[in-house]
Coordinates of C-alpha atoms in Angstrom, one line a residue:
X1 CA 127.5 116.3 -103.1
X2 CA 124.3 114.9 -101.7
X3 CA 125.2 111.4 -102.0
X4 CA 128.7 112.1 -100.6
X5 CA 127.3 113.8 -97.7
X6 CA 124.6 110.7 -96.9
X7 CA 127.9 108.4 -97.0
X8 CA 129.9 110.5 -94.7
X9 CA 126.8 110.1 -92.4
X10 CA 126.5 106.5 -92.9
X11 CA 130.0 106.1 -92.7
X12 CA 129.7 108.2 -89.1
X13 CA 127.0 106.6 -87.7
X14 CA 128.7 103.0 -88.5
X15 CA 131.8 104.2 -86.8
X16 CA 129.1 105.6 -83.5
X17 CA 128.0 102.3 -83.0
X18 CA 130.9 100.6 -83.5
X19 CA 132.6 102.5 -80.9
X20 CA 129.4 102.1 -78.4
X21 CA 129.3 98.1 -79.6
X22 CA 132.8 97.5 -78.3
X23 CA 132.0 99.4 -75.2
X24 CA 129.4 97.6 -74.3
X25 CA 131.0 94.6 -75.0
X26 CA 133.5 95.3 -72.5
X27 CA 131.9 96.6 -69.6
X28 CA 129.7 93.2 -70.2
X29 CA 132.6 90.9 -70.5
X30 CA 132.5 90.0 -66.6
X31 CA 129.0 89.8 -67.1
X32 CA 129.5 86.7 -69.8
X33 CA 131.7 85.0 -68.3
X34 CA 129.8 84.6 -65.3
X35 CA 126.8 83.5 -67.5
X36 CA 128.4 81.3 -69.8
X37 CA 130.0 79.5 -66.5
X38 CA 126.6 79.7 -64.9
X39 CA 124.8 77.5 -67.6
X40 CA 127.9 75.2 -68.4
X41 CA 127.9 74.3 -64.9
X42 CA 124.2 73.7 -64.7
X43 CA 123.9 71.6 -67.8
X44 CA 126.8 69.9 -66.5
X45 CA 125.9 69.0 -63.1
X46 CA 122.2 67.9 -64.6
X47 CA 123.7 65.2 -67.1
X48 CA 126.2 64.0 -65.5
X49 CA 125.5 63.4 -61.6
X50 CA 121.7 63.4 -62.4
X51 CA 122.2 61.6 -65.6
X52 CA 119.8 63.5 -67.4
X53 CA 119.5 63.7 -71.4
X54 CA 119.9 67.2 -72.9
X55 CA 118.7 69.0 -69.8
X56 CA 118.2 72.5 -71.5
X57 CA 116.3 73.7 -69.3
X58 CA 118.9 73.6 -66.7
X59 CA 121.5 75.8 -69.1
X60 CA 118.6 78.3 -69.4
X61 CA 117.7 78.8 -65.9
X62 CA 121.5 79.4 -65.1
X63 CA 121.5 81.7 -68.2
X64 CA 118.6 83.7 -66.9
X65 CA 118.7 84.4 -63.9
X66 CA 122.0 86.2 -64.3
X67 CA 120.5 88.3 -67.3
X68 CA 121.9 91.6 -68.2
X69 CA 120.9 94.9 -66.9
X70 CA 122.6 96.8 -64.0
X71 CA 120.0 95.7 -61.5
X72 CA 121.6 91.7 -61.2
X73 CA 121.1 91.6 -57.5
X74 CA 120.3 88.7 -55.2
X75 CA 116.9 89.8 -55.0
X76 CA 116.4 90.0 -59.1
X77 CA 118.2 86.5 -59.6
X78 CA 116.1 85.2 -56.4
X79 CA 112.7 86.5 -58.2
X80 CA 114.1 85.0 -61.8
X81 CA 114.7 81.7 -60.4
X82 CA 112.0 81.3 -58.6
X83 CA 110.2 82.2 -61.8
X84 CA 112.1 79.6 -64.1
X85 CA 111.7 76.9 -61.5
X86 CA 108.3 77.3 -60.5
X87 CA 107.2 77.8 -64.4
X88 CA 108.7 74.5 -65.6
X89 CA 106.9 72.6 -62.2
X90 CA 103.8 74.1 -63.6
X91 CA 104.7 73.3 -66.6
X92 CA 105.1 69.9 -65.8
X93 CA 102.1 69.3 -63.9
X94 CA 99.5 70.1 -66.0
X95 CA 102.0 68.7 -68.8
X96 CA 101.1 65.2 -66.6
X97 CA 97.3 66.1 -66.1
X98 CA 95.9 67.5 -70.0
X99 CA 98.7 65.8 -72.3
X100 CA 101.0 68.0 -74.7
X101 CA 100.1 70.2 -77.9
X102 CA 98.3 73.4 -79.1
X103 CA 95.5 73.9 -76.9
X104 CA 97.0 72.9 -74.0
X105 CA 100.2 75.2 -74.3
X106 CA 97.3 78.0 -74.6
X107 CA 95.9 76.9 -71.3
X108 CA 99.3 76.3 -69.4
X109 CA 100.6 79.6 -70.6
X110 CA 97.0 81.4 -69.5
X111 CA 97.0 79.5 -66.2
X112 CA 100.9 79.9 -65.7
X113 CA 99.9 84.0 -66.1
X114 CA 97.3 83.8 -64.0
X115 CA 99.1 82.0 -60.8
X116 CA 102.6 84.1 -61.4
X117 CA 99.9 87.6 -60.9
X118 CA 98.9 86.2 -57.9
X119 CA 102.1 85.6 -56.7
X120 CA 103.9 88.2 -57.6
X121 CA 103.3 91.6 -59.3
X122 CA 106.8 92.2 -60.6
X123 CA 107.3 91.9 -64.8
X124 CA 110.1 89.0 -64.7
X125 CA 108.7 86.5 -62.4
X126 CA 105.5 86.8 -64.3
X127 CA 107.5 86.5 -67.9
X128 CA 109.7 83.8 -66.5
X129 CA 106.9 81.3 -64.9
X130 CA 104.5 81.6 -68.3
X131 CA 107.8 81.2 -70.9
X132 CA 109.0 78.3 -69.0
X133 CA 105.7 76.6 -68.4
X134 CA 104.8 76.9 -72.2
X135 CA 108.2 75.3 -73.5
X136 CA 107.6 72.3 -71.2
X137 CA 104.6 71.8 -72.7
X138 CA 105.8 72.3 -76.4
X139 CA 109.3 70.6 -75.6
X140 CA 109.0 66.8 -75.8
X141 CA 109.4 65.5 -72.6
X142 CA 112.9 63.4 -71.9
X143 CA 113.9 59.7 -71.2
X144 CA 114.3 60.8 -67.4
X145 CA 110.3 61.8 -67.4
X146 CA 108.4 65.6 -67.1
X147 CA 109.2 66.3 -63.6
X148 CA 113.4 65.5 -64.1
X149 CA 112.9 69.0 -65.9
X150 CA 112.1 70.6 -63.1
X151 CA 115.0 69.4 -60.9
X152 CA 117.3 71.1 -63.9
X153 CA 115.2 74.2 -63.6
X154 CA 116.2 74.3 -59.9
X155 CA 119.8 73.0 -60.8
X156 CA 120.2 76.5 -63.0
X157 CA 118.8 78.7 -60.5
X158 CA 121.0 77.8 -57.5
X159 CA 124.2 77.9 -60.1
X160 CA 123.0 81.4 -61.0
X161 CA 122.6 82.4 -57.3
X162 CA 125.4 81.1 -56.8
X163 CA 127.4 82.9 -58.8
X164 CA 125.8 86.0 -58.0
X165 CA 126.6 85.5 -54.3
X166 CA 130.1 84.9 -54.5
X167 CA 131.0 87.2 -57.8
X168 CA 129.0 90.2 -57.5
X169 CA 129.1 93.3 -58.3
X170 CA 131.0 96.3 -56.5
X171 CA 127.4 97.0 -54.4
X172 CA 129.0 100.7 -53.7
X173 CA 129.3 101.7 -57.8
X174 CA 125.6 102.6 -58.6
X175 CA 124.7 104.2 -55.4
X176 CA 128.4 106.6 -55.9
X177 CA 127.9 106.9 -59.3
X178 CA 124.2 108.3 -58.4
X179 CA 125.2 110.6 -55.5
X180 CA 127.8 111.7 -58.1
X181 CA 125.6 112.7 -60.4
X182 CA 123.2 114.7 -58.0
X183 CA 126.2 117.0 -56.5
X184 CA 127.1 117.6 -59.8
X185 CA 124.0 119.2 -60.7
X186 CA 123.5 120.9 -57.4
X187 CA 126.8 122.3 -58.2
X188 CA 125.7 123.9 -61.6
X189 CA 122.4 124.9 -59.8
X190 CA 125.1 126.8 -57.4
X191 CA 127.3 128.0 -59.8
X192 CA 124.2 129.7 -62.3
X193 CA 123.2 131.1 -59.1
X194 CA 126.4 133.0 -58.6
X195 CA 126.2 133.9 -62.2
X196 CA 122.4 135.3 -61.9
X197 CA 123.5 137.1 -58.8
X198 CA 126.6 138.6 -60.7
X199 CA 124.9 140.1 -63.7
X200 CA 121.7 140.9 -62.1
X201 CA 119.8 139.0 -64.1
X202 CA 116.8 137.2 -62.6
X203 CA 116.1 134.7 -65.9
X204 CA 119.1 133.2 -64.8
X205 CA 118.2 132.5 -61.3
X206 CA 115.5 130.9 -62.6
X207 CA 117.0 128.5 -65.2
X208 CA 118.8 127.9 -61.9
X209 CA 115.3 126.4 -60.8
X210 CA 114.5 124.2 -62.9
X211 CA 117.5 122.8 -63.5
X212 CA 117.0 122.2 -59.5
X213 CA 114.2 121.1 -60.0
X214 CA 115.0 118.2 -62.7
X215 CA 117.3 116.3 -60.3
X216 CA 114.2 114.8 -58.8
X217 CA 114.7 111.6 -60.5
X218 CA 118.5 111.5 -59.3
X219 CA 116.9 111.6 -56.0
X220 CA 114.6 109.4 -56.2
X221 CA 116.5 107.0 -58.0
X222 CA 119.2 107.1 -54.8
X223 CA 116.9 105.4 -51.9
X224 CA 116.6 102.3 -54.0
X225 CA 120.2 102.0 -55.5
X226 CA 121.2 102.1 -52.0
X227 CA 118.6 99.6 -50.8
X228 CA 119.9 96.8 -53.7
X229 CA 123.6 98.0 -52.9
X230 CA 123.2 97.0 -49.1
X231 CA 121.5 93.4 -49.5
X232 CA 124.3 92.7 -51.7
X233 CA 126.8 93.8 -49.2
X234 CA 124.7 91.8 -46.8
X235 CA 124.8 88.6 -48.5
X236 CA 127.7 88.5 -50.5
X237 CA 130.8 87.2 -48.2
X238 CA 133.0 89.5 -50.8
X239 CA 131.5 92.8 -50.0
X240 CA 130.3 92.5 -46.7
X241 CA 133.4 94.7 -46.0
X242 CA 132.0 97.2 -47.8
X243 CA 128.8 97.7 -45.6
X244 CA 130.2 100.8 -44.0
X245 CA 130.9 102.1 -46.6
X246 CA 127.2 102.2 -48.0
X247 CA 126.6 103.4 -44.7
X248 CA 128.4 106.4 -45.2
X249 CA 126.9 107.1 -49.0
X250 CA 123.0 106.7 -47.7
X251 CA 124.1 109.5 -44.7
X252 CA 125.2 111.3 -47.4
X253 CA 123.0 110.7 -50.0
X254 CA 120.4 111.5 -47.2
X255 CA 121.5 115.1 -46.4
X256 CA 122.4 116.0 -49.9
X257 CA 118.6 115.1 -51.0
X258 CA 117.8 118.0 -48.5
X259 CA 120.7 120.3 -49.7
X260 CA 119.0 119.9 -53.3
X261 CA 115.4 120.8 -51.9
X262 CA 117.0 124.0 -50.4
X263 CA 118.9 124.9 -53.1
X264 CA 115.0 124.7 -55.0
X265 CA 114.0 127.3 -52.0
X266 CA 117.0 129.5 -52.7
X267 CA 116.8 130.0 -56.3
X268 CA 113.1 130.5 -55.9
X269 CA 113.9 133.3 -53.5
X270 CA 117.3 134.8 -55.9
X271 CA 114.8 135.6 -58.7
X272 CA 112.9 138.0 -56.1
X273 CA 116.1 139.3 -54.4
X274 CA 117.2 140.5 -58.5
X275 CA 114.0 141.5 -59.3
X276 CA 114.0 144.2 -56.5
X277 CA 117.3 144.8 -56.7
X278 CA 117.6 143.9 -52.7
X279 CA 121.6 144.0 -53.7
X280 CA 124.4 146.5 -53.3
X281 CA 127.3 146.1 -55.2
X282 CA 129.8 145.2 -52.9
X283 CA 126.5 143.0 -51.7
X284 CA 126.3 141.1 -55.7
X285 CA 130.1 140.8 -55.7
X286 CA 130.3 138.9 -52.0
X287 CA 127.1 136.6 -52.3
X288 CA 128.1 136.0 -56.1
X289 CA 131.7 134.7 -54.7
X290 CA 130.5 132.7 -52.2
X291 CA 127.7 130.8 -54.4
X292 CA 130.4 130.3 -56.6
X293 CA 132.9 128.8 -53.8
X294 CA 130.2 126.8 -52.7
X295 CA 130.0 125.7 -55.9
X296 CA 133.6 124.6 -55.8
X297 CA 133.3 122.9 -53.1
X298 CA 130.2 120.4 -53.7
X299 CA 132.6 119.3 -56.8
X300 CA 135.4 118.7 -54.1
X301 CA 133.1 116.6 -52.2
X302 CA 131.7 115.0 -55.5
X303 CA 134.9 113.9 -55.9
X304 CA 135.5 112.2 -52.7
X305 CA 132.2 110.4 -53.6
X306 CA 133.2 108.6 -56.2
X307 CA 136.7 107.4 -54.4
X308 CA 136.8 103.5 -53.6
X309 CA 139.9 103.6 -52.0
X310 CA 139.7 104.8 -47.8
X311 CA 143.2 107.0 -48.1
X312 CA 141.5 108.5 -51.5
X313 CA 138.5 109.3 -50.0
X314 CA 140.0 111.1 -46.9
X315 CA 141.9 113.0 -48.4
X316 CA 139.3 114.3 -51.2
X317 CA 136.6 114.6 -48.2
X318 CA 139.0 116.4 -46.1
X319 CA 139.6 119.1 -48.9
X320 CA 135.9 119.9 -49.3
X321 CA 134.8 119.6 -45.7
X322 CA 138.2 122.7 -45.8
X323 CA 136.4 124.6 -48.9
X324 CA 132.4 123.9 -47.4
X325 CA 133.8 125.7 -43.8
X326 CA 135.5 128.3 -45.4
X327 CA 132.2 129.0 -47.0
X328 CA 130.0 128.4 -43.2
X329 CA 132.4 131.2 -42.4
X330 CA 131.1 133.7 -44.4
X331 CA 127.4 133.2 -43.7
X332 CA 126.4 136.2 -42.1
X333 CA 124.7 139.6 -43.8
X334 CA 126.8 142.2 -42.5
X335 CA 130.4 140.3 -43.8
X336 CA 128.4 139.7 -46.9
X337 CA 127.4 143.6 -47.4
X338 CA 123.6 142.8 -47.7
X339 CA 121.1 144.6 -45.6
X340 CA 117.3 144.3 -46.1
X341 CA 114.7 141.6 -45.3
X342 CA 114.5 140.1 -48.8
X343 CA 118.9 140.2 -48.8
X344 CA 119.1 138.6 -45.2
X345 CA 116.5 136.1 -46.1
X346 CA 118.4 135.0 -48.8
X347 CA 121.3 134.6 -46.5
X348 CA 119.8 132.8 -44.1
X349 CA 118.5 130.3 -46.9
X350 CA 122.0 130.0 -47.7
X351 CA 123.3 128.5 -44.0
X352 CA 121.1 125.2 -43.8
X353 CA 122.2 124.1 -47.2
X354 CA 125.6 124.4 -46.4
X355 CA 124.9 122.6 -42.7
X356 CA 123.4 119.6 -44.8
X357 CA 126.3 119.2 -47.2
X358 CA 128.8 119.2 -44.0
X359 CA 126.6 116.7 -42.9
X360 CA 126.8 115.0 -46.3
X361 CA 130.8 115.2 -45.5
X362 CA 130.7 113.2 -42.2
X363 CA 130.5 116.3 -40.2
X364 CA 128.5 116.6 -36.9
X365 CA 125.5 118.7 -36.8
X366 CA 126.7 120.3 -34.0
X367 CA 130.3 121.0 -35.1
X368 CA 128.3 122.6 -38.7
X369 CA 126.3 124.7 -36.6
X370 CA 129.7 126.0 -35.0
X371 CA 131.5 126.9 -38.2
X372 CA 129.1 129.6 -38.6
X373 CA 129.0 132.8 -36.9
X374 CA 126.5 134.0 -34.5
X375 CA 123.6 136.3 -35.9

């Protein structure tokens, strides 16, 4: 029974990575193509209009600075080619000045280190200039001379930029994806609030809290998926459409990061409202509701997030800006049955969190402020 039980596990886990192999392989397929066309295209181009014999090292530059990874931007490939071609002029150079073999990779690859930290601080330019410069050394050096290697270097990197330029990337899918991911925690931070607030039961409230709490990295993560997602828009003639777009996403991605940080405040402040049982029951069954509508209608506008299409995303928009004003409605203590300092605190906690996601909608602060009735 034990050894048919560590097959069945085997035989599971084969089947696991099977099914995550083949899904990588396809959300990489775009990815390949472009890479394999990148170096073809290089290594072509160097042998025959340059005339250059086996110039690998144009193939590896177009091959690298595309790479993998979901961070292939204009910048990346810029800072990757810069790194290949500068590594194999290095390379070259003091290939010309100390002569090829052991100790004089060791002292190219030491000096190509050196001058890539002083250049730059980022991990790929540094690994590109010192494993390029190296292989020039070790590499024997063509009929075309040292230096025809680094014309190839330069060769790859502008195919690979090239590519990148013209076949990028949908520039808005991280950024959505991110923002997608944040409203959906903030609405499960909503919804546990309801839940604390409908059983009384302040451990809740507080799970609430830290679960608030761990979408820091979501937020921090947003600013610069937004920041790659615009300089591709920028320099890509494909997506340059889609600039407005991104606008729209950091506005929103901008005034959900503050509806997150209230929602911390407000969960903080449930725990006490339970504790001291500030509620009455008509008061628990209200607020509980409307935490939980709220809820609702972050999802709603999650939703919209994530639509690419303009029709889609008006439509899915429109229906939670409906469900967030329904809920602005409602903010007031005395609708809500809650009386008290520490229950009307905890209402007023509630209305700029719901102002910030109708500003995450596209709403006017102004026209927020107005769905909300007068204290």
């Amino acid at each position: 029974m034990g050894i048919g039980s560590s097959v069945s596990g085997a035989w599971a886990f084969v089947q696991r990575r099977n099914r995550v192999g083949l899904r990588r392989v396809g959300t990489s397929f775009p990815k390949v193509i472009q890479m394999t066309a990148s170096a073809v295209l290089a290594y072509w181009i160097a042998e025959q209009l340059l005339g250059h014999d086996a110039p690998i090292f144009a193939a590896t530059s177009g091959l690298l600075v595309l790479g993998f990874g979901t961070q292939t931007t204009v910048r990346r490939s810029l800072e990757v080619a810069i790194g290949c071609t500068l590594g194999v002029a290095v390379g070259d150079l003091l290939l010309t000045l100390l002569g090829s073999g052991l100790w004089q990779a060791g002292l190219v690859l030491f000096l190509s280190l050196m001058i890539a930290r002083f250049l730059d601080s980022g991990p790929i330019f540094t690994t590109q200039l010192g494993l390029q410069s190296v292989l020039v050394v070790l590499l024997p050096i063509g009929a075309a001379g040292p230096f025809s290697r680094s014309l190839d270097a330069v060769v790859g990197s502008l195919c690979g930029l090239l590519i990148v330029m013209i076949f990028p990337r949908d520039p808005r899918r991280t950024p959505m994806a991110e923002l997608g991911k944040l409203l959906g925690e903030l609405s499960g931070v909503l919804q546990e609030c309801g839940r604390a607030v409908s059983t009384s039961d302040s451990t809740l409230a507080f799970h609430a809290l830290v679960r608030a709490r761990g979408t820091q990295h979501l937020m921090d993560s947003l600013p610069a998926a937004l920041n790659l997602a615009r300089e591709v828009a920028t320099l890509a003639p494909a997506h340059r459409r889609h600039r407005q777009d991104l606008e729209r996403l950091k506005v929103a991605a901008d005034k959900t990061d503050l509806a997150v940080r209230n929602s911390r405040v407000l969960a903080r402040r449930l725990t006490t409202v339970i504790n001291h049982g500030a509620l009455t029951d008509r008061g628990v069954e209200a607020v509980s509701g409307l935490l939980t509508e709220l809820s609702e209608a972050v999802d709603a506008f999650g939703y919209a997030v994530l639509e690419t299409n303009e029709s889609g995303y008006r439509k899915a928009v429109g229906r939670a800006k409906r469900e967030l004003a329904e809920c602005a409605a409602r903010l007031d203590p005395t609708s809500l049955q809650v009386s008290g300092m520490q229950g009307e605190g905890m209402v007023l906690l509630l209305r700029p969190l719901v102002v910030d996601l109708l500003e995450a909608t596209g709403t006017s602060h102004e026209d927020a402020v107005a769905l909300m009735p007068r204290l």
